[in-house]
Phi, psi and omega in degrees: 000129182267170175067020174266124183273315183198155171233125185226147171213157182255193177292155181288151165260160187232142176295326184212133173224135180203156173259136177234156175265129181289136181296128178078006182246024178065233182259022179286120184267150170233131180269123183250134178228137180226149173072064180284152173214127176256130177249142181203184179221149169252122178261126181231165171290133189301329179292345180250009184305307181296320180298316181292316179299318179298318179295320178297321181280352178076029178241159176260122186259125179156194184225012186275349177210162182290344181272353180274161178251138181266344182231147175237123178288143176267003183254129181242100186276327187270169181240038183261143176302139183244333186200156169255123186252126177235106181260117185274127176259121182245160175290176183289355172279355180062021179232312185293121181279113179275310176189173175235140175263119189244133176241111179272146177052051179290134179240120181280135179268174176307142188257152171227163182207140186230336187223110182280359179284134179293159179071009166264156180280139172228147185243143175244113181280149178212168170214165175211150179260002180237138195299130168294160181208162176260130180256133186299153175300147181086005178231159178212153179287149176228134178241117177245147173213152180217165171266124183295139180271333181060049187289344182093355178289162179300318177232141173253122188256138178234144180268123179287155181280351179207170178273119182287144175265162176287129185254304185203166177266118180300142183205158174291348182262005178221189188253022183252135178248339177222143185290338184246007178232140168286314173199163169232127181230158164230145182225125176282162182295336182266352184273153179274339180208162181281163178251128180285139173269139178242001177200176177062034174233131180239129180248123175253199185303305180227023179228157173227137182237133178243149182284078174052074172295156183295137180303134179093344176291155175268126176267127184236123182234129177241128181207189180227152179229166173287132179290131181247000000 
């Protein structure tokens, strides 16, 4: 995507934070946090503001065909993920990939606009409930999806389009459930967004197996591969 100046986010805010005393540990405190939310902004050139918002929403903006939309609402009522954002950071040669800043399940907030002149900065606010992360240089995100067959087998296996790399160590202190997947989701035809799986998923060399997703659901897998 062109005409993007910067993508920024801050530290998370939390629905709940508290200190507790560990049982049997005297007055030793543990700080507990639940319900993270990261808020950030995408800065774009103002002349491309509508184009970028349309791409995030997955619509074609214009008047050249009957399938295009002529208006973009500045109001965002739902709280559903709209896009996966991967911002590539390069060296000053504009070629060498240093790392990528990734925002999973980005949700665009209500929009404002102040300057219609091109080449001025305009900001698109967003939030996410799942932790952003930095992806190492030489790697890129991959999104695969299939329609579940619901064969009735104990596991339904799907072949990934690439070999996933090891990303992180799953822990109760982070948002990772598998070392080689960002997430595994299934989405029914009537649902507005997919549901994350937190168990019953097995990742092999180039396959992923789920414990019998419902027939007709969309299986969605996000992971990373070595850039070739």
